Coordinates of C-alpha atoms in Angstrom, one line a residue:
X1 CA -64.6 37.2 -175.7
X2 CA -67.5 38.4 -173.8
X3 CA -69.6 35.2 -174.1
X4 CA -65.9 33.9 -172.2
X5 CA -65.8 36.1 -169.6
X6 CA -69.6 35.6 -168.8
X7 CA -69.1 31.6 -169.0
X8 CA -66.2 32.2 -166.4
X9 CA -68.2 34.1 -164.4
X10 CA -71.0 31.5 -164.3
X11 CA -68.0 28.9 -163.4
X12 CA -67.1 31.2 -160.5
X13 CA -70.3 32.2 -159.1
X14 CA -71.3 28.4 -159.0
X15 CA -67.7 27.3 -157.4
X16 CA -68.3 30.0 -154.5
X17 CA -72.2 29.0 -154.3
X18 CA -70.8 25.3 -154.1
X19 CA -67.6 26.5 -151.5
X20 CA -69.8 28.4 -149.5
X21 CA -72.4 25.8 -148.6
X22 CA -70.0 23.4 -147.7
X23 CA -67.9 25.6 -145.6
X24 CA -70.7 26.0 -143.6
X25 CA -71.7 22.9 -143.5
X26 CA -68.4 21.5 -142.4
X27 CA -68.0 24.2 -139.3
X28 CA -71.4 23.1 -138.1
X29 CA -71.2 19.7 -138.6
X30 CA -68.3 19.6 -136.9
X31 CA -69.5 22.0 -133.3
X32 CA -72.7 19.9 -133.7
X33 CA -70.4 16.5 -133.4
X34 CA -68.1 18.1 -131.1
X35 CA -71.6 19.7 -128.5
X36 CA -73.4 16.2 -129.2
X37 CA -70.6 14.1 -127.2
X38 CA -69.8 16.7 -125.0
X39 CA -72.9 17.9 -123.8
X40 CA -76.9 17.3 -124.2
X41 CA -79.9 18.8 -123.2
X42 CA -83.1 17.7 -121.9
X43 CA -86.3 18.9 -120.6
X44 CA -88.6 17.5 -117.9
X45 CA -91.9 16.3 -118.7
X46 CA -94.0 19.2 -117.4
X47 CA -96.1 22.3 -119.6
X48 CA -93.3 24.3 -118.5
X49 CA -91.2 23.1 -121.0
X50 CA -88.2 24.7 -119.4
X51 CA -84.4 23.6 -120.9
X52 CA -81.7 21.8 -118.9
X53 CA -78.5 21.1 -119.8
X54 CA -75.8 18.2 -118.3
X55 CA -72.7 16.9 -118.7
X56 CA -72.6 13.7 -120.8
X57 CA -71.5 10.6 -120.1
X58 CA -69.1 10.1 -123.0
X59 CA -68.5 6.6 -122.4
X60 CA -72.1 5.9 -122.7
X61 CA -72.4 7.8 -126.1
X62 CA -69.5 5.8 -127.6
X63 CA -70.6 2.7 -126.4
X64 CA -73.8 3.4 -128.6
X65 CA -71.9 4.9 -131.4
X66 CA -69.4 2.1 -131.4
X67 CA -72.2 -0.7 -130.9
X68 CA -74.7 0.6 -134.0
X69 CA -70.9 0.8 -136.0
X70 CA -70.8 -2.9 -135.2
X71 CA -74.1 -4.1 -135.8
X72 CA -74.3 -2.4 -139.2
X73 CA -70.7 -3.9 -140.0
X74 CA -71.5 -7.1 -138.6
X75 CA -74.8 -7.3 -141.0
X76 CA -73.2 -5.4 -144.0
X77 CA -72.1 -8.8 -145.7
X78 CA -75.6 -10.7 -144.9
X79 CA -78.0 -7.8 -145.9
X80 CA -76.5 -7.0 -148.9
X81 CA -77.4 -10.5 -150.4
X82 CA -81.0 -9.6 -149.7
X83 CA -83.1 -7.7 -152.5
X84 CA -83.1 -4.3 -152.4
X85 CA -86.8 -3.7 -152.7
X86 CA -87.3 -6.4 -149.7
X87 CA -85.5 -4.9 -147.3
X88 CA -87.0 -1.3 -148.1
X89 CA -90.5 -2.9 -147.7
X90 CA -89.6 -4.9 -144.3
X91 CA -88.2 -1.0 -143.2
X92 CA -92.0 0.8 -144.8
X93 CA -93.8 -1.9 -142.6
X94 CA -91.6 -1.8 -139.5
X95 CA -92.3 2.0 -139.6
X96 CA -96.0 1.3 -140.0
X97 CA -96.4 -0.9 -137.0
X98 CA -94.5 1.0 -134.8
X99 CA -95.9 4.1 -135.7
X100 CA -99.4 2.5 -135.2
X101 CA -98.5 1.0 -131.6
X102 CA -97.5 4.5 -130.1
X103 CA -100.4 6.0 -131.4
X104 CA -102.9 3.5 -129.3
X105 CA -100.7 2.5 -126.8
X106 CA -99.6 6.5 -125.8
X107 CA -103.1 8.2 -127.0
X108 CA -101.7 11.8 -125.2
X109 CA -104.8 13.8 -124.4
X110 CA -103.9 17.3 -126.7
X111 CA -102.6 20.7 -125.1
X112 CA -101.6 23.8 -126.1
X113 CA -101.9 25.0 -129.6
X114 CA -102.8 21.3 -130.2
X115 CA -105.9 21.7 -128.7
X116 CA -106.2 25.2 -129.7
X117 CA -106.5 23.5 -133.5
X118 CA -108.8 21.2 -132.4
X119 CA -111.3 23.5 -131.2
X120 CA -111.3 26.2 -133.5
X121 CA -111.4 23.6 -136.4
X122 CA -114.7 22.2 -134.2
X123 CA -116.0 25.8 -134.0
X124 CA -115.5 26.3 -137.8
X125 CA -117.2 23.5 -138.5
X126 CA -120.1 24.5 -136.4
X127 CA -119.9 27.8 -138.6
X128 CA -118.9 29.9 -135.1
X129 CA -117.0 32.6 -137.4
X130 CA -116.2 34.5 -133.6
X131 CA -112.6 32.5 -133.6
X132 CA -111.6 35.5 -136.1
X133 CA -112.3 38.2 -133.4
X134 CA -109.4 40.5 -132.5
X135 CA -107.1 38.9 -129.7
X136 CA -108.8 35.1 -130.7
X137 CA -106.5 31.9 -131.6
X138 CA -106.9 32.5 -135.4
X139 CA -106.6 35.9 -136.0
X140 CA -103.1 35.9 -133.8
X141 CA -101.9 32.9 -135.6
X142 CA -103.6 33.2 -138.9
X143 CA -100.6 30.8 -140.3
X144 CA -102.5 28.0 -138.1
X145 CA -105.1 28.3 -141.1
X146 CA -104.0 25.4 -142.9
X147 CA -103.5 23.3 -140.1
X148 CA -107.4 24.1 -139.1
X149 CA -109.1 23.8 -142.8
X150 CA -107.5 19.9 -142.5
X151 CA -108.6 19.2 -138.8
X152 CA -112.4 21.4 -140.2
X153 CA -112.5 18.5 -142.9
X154 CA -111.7 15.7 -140.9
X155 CA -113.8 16.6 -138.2
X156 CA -116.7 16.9 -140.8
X157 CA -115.9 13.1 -141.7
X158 CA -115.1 11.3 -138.7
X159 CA -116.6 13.5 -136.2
X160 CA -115.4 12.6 -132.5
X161 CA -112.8 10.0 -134.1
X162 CA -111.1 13.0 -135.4
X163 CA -107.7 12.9 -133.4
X164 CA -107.6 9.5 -133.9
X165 CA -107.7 9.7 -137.5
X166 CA -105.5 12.5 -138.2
X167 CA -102.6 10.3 -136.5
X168 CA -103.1 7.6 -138.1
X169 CA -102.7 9.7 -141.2
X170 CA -99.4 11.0 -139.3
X171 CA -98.8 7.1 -139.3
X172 CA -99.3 6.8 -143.2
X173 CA -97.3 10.0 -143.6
X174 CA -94.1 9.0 -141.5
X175 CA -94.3 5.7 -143.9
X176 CA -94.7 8.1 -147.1
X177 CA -91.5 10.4 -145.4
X178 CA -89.3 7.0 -145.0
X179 CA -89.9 6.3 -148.6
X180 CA -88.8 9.9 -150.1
X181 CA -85.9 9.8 -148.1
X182 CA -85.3 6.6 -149.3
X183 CA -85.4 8.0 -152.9
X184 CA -83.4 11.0 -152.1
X185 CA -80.5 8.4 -150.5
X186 CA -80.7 6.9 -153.9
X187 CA -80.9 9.7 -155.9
X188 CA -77.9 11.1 -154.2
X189 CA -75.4 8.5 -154.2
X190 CA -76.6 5.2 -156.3
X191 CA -75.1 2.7 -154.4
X192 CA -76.9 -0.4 -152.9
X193 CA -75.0 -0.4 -149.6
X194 CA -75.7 3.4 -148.9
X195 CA -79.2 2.4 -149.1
X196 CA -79.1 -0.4 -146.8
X197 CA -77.3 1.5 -144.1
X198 CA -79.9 4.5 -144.7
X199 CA -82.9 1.6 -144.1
X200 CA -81.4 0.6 -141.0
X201 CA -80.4 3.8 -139.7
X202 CA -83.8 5.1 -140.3
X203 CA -85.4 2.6 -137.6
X204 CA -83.5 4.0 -135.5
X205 CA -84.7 7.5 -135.1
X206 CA -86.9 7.0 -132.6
X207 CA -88.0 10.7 -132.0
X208 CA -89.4 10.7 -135.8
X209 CA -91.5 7.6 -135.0
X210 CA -92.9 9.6 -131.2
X211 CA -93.7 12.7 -133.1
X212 CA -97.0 10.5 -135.0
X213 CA -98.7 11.0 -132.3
X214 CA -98.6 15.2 -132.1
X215 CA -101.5 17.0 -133.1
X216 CA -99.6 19.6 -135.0
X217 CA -98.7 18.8 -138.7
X218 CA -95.0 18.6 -138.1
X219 CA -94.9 15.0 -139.9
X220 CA -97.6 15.9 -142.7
X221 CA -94.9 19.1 -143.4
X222 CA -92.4 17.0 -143.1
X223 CA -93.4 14.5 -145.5
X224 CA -94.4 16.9 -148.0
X225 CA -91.0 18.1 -148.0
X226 CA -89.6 15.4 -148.2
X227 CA -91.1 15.3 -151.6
X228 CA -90.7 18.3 -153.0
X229 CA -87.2 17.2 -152.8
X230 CA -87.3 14.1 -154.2
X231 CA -89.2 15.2 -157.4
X232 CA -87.3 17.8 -158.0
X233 CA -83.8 15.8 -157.9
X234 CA -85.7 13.5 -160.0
X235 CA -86.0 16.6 -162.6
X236 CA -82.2 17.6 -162.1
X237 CA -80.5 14.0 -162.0
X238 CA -82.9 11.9 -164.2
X239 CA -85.5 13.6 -166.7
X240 CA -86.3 16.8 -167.3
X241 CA -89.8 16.0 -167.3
X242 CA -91.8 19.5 -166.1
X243 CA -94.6 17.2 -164.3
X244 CA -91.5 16.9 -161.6
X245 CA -91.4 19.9 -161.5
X246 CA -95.5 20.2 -161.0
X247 CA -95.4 17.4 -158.1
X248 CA -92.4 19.5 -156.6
X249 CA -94.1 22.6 -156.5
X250 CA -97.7 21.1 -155.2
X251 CA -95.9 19.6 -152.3
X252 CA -93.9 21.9 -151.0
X253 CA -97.1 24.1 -150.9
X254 CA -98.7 21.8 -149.1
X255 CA -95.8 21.4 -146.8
X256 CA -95.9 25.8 -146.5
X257 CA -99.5 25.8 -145.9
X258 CA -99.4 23.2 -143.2
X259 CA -96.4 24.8 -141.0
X260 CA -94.8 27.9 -142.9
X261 CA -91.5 27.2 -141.6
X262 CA -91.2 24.7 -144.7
X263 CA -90.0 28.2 -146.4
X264 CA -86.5 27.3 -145.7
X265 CA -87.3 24.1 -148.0
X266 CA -88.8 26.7 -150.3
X267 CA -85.6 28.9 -150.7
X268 CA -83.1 25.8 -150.9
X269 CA -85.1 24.3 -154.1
X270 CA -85.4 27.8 -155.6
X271 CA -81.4 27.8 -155.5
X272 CA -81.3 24.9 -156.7
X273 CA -82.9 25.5 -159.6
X274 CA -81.3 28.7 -160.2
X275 CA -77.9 27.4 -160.0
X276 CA -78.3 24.2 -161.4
X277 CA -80.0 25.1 -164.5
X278 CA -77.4 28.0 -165.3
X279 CA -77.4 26.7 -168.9
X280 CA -81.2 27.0 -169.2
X281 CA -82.7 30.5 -168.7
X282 CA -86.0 29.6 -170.2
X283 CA -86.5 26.4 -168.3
X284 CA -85.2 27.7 -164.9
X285 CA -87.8 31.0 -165.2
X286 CA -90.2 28.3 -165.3
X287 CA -89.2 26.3 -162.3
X288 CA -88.7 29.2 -159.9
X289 CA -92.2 30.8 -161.4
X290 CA -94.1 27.5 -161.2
X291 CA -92.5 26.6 -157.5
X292 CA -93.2 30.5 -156.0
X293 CA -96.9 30.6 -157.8
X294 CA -98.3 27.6 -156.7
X295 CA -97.2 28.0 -152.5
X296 CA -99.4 31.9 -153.4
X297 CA -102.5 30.0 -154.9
X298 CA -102.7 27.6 -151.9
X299 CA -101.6 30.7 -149.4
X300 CA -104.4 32.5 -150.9
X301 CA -106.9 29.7 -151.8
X302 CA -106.8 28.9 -147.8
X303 CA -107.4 32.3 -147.1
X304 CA -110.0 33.2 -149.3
X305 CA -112.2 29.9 -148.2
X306 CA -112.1 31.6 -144.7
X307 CA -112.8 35.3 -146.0
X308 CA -115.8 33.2 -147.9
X309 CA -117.1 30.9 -145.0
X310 CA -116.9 34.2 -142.0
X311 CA -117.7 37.0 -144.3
X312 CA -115.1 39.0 -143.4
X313 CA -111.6 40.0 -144.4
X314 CA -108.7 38.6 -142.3
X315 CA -107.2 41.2 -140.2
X316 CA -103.8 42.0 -140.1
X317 CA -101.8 39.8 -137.2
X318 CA -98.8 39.8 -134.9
X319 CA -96.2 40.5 -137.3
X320 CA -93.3 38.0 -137.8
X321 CA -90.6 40.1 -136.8
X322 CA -92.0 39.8 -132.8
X323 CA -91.1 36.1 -133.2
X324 CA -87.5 37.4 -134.1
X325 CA -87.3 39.5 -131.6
X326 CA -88.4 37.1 -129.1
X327 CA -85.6 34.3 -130.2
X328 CA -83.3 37.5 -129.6
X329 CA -84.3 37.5 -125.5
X330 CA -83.9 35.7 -122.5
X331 CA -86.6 32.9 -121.2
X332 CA -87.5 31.1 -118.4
X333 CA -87.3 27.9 -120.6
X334 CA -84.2 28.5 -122.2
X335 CA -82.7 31.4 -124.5
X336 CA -84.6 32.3 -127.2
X337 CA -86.9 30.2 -126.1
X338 CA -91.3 31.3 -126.1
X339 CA -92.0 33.8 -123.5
X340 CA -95.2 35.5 -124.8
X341 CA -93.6 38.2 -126.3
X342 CA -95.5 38.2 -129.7
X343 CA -98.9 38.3 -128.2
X344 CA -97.8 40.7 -125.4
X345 CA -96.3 43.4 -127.6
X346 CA -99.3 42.5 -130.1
X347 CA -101.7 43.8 -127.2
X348 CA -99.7 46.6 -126.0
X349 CA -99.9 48.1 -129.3
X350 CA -103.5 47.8 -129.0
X351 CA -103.9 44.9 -132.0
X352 CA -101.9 47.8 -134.0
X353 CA -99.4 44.9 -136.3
X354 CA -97.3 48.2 -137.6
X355 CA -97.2 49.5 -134.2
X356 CA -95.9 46.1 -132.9
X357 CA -93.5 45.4 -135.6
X358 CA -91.9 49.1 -134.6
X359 CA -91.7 47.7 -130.9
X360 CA -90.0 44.4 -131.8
X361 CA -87.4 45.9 -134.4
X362 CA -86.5 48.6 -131.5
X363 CA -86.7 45.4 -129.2
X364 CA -84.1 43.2 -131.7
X365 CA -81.8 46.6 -131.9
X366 CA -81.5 46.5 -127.8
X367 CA -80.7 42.5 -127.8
X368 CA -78.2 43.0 -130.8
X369 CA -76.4 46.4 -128.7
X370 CA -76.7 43.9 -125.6
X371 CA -74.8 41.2 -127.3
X372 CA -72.1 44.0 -128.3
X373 CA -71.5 45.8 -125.3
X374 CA -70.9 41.6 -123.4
X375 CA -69.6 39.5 -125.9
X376 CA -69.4 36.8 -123.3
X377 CA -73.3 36.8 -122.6
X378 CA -73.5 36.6 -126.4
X379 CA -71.9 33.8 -126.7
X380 CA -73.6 32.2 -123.7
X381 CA -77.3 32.8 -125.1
X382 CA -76.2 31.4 -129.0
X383 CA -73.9 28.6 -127.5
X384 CA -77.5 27.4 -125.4
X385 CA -79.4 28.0 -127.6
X386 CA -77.7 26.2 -130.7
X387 CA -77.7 23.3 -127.6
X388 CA -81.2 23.1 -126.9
X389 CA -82.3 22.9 -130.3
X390 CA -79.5 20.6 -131.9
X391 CA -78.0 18.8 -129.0
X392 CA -81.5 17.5 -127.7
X393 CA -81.6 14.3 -128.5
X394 CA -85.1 13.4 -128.3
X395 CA -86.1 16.6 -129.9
X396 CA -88.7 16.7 -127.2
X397 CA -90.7 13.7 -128.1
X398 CA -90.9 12.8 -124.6
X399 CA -92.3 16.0 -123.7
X400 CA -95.1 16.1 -126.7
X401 CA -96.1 12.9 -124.7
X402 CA -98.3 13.7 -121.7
X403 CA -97.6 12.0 -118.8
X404 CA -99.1 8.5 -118.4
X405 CA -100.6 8.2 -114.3
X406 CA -101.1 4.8 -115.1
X407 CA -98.9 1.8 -115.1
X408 CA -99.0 0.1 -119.0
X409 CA -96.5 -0.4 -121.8
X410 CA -97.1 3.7 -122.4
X411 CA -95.7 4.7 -119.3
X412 CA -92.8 2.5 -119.6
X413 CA -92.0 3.7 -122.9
X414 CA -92.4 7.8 -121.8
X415 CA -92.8 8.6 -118.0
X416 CA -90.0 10.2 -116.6
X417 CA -89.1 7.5 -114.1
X418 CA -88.8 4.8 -116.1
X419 CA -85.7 2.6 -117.0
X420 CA -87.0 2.2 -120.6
X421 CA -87.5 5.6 -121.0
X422 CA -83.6 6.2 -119.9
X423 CA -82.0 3.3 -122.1
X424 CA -83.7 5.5 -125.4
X425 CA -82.5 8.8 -124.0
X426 CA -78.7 6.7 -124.1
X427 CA -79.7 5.5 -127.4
X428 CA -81.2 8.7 -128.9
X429 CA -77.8 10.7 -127.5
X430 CA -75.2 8.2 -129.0
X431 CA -77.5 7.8 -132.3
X432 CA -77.5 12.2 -132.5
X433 CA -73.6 11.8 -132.3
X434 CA -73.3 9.2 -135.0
X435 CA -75.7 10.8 -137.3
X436 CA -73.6 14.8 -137.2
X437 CA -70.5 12.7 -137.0
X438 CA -71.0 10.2 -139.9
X439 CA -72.6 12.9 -141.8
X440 CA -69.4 15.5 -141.0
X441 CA -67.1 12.0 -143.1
X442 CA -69.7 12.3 -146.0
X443 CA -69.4 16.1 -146.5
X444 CA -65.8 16.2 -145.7
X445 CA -65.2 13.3 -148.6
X446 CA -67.3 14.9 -151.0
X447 CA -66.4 18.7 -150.3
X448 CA -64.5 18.6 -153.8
X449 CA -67.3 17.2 -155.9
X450 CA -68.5 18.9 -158.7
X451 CA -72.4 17.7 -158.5
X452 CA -74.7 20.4 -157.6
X453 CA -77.5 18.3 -156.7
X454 CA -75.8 16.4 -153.8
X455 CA -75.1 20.0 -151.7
X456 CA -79.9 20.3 -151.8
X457 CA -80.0 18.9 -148.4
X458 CA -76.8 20.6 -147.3
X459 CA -78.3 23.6 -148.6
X460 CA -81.5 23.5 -146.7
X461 CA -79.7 22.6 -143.4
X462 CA -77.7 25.4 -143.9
X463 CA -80.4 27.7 -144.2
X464 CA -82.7 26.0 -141.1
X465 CA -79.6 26.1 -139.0
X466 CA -79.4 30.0 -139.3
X467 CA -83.2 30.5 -139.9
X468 CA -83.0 28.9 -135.5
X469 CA -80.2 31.6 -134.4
X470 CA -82.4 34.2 -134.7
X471 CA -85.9 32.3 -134.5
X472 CA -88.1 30.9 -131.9
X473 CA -85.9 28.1 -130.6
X474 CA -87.9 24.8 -130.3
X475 CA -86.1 21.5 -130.6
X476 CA -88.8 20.0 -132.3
X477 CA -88.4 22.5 -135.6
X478 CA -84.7 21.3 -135.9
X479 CA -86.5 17.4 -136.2
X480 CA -87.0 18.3 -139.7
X481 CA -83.5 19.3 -140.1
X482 CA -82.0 16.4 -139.2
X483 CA -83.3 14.0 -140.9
X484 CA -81.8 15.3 -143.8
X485 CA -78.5 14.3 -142.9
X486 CA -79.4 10.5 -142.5
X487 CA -78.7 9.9 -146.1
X488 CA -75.2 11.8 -145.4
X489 CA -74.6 9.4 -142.5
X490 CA -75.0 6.6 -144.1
X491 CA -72.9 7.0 -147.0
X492 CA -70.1 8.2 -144.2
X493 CA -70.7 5.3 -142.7
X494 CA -70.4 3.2 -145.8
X495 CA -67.3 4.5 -146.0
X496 CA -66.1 4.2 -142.6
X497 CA -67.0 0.1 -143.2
X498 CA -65.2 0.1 -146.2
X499 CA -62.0 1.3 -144.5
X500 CA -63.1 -1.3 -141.6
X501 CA -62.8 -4.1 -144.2
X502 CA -59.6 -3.1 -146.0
X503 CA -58.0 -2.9 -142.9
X504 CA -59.3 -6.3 -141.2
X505 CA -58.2 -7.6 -145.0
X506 CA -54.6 -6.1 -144.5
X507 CA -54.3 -7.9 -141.1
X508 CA -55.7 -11.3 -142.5
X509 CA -53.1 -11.0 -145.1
X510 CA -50.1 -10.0 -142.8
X511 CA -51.0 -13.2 -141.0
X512 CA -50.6 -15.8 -143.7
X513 CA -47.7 -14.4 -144.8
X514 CA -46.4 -14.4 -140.9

């Protein structure tokens, strides 16, 4: 009776786990869709990186949408004759070359933290330990650490050739991302059309292919994981081999240690095993235990090698709840937007990091009584912010760029001015709306199915899309995000061309009989 009642509850928790997710998933699928058509945001091509919103032209978005429908249904009944393995390897080296052509044709001189990285990687390869001094780069932002011990190494090796290098390793990477993606598309749904749809659709996200060319780690994270989801699928859906399980953890570590946003990926593979395994105690301990301890050895490894190299202990930094606070309040860039607060409240309190995390949680309480006393304003700051993040459709790849003075292919492709530049922005705003859209048919076809393993992605998106209401907004963190629903878009579009063929094959067959 008891074992019953606890199988039932197992059977419950899972079906509201399951409901949950895709409840949510559907609502923001959905406003994503609903923003994407109606409305898109932009930024110019100055530092300032300051938000703008517009009105879009609709009939330009469906004209895309509509166009990539037909060129995908078009080519259904020709690609599908072509080996599967083929046309995955024409997509790897497409990527490649592409990825290769923006890196020396658009060669963007770094700023910002890019540079920031760069130098303090220099200076800690010159052994100048000073960059750890109170109010210093690394000691504000000691989660740059990672990021720096790569550039350190690389600069060791290559010297001046360093930038150079570490995006063509971006290059490598975006290849590596393509082909876990790949793997998660098949994983997911097993069907030979889903995956050519995924290999075209792919090519077309044209911000993934700009971003090889940042100095910032976001396609190294990215790629990494990417992989941690692929090999642990591969553990759930195919063998329960624990050196999956080993691969999954190792990369998502990497991924943590490059940019520690990757947590979100972190949380949605520790559900995962939790729930999935919910008929394995001793082998889902294992998984959680093996995934949480090896991101804490690389966390701490990284950290110690600095301790070691400097001789010092690393001082305690701006805590992460100013970065909270700070995606709680207006900016001149956009809400939520970066407006210094961190390091400002950091120094107020005198480098004090319990002082300044006192200061930002009194800070979030005043934004969250402000957003009580005028729901309107409320609604206003989440509604543009949600928009700047998720309804930019080049998730500022344009504005990574720097501007190119003179006239070449480069400046075509990015300056401000140029035609080319605009026909991508068209592109990249229809292709945002087919990818929510397309991906809302998936999740809305499959909200009844029983297979935990297809609601990982939804899981993580889930969790990123909430981690940005209250977070730093930055439409370049969504990127990662997105991605994620490509495999969803293209077995909704799979669909979508199935219906497209029944019903051209019901109209054939209404005209022989007429």
């Amino acid at each position: 009776m008891d074992n019953n009642y606890y199988l039932r509850g197992k059977f419950f928790l899972n079906k509201f786990y399951q409901g949950t997710i895709k409840i949510f998933m559907i609502l923001i699928l959905s406003a994503l869709s609903l923003s994407s058509i109606l409305v898109t945001a932009y930024m110019s091509q100055s530092y300032a990186e300051k938000t703008f919103f517009q009105i879009n032209r609709i009939i330009i978005v469906l004209f895309v949408f509509f166009t990539i429908i037909g060129v995908i249904f078009f080519y259904d009944k020709l690609i599908i004759k072509v080996d599967e393995k083929r046309v995955l390897y024409s997509v790897l080296l497409i990527s490649f070359c592409f990825s290769i052509f923006l890196v020396f044709v658009l060669n963007p001189p770094l700023r910002g933290d890019q540079l920031s990285i760069y130098e303090n990687a220099v200076a800690m390869n010159n052994g100048d330990s000073s960059v750890f001094d109170v109010g210093k780069y690394l000691q504000l932002f000691p989660h740059q650490l990672g990021l720096v011990l790569i550039n350190e190494v690389l600069f060791a090796l290559f010297q001046d050739k360093t930038i150079l290098v570490f995006r063509i390793i971006n290059c490598i990477g975006l290849v590596v991302l393509v082909y876990g993606l790949h793997e998660i598309c098949k994983l997911l749904f097993n069907s030979s059309r889903v995956l050519y749809i995924f290999d075209l659709l792919i090519l077309g996200c044209f911000p993934l292919f700009y971003f090889v060319t940042f100095y910032y780690g976001n396609i190294l994270t990215m790629t990494f994981a990417t992989l941690a989801i692929m090999y642990q699928l591969r553990y759930l859906k195919k063998e329960r081999l624990m050196r999956y399980v080993i691969v999954s953890a190792i990369c998502i570590s990497i991924a943590i240690v490059i940019k520690s946003n990757s947590l979100i990926f972190l949380v949605g593979i520790i559900l995962q095993y939790l729930f999935f395994l919910n008929h394995h105690m001793k082998k889902r301990i294992w998984c959680i235990v093996l995934s949480i301890l090896s991101v804490l050895i690389f966390q701490n490894c990284v950290n110690l090698y600095y301790e070691i190299k400097t001789d010092t202990t690393l001082e305690e930094s701006i805590p992460k709840v100013a970065w909270i606070a700070m995606g709680l309040q207006d900016s001149n860039r956009g809400p939520g937007w970066y407006n210094g607060y961190p390091r400002i409240v950091y120094s107020q309190s005198r480098a004090n990091t319990q002082l300044a995390a006192e200061k930002s949680i009194d800070s979030i309480k005043d934004s969250i009584q402000k957003f009580i006393k005028n729901p309107r304003y409320a609604i206003s700051f989440f509604g543009k912010k949600t928009i700047s993040q998720w309804n930019n459709p080049s998730f500022q790849c344009f504005w990574i760029q720097d501007k190119i003075e003179n006239e070449n292919v480069g400046s075509y492709l990015i300056n401000e001015a140029s035609p080319l530049r605009k026909i991508q922005e068209s592109f990249m705003d229809g292709y945002e709306f087919l990818v929510y859209s397309m991906a809302l048919i998936c999740v809305w076809i499959k909200r009844k199915d029983d297979d935990l393993s297809f609601i990982q992605l939804e899981l993580i998106f889930v969790g990123g899309f909430i981690f940005h209401i209250i977070w730093e907004a930055k439409g370049q963190y969504t990127l990662q995000y997105f991605i994620l629903l490509i495999p969803y878009a293209a077995y909704g579009m799979e669909r979508v061309i199935k219906r497209m063929n029944l019903l051209l094959t019901r109209i054939k067959i209404r005209k022989h009989i007429m």
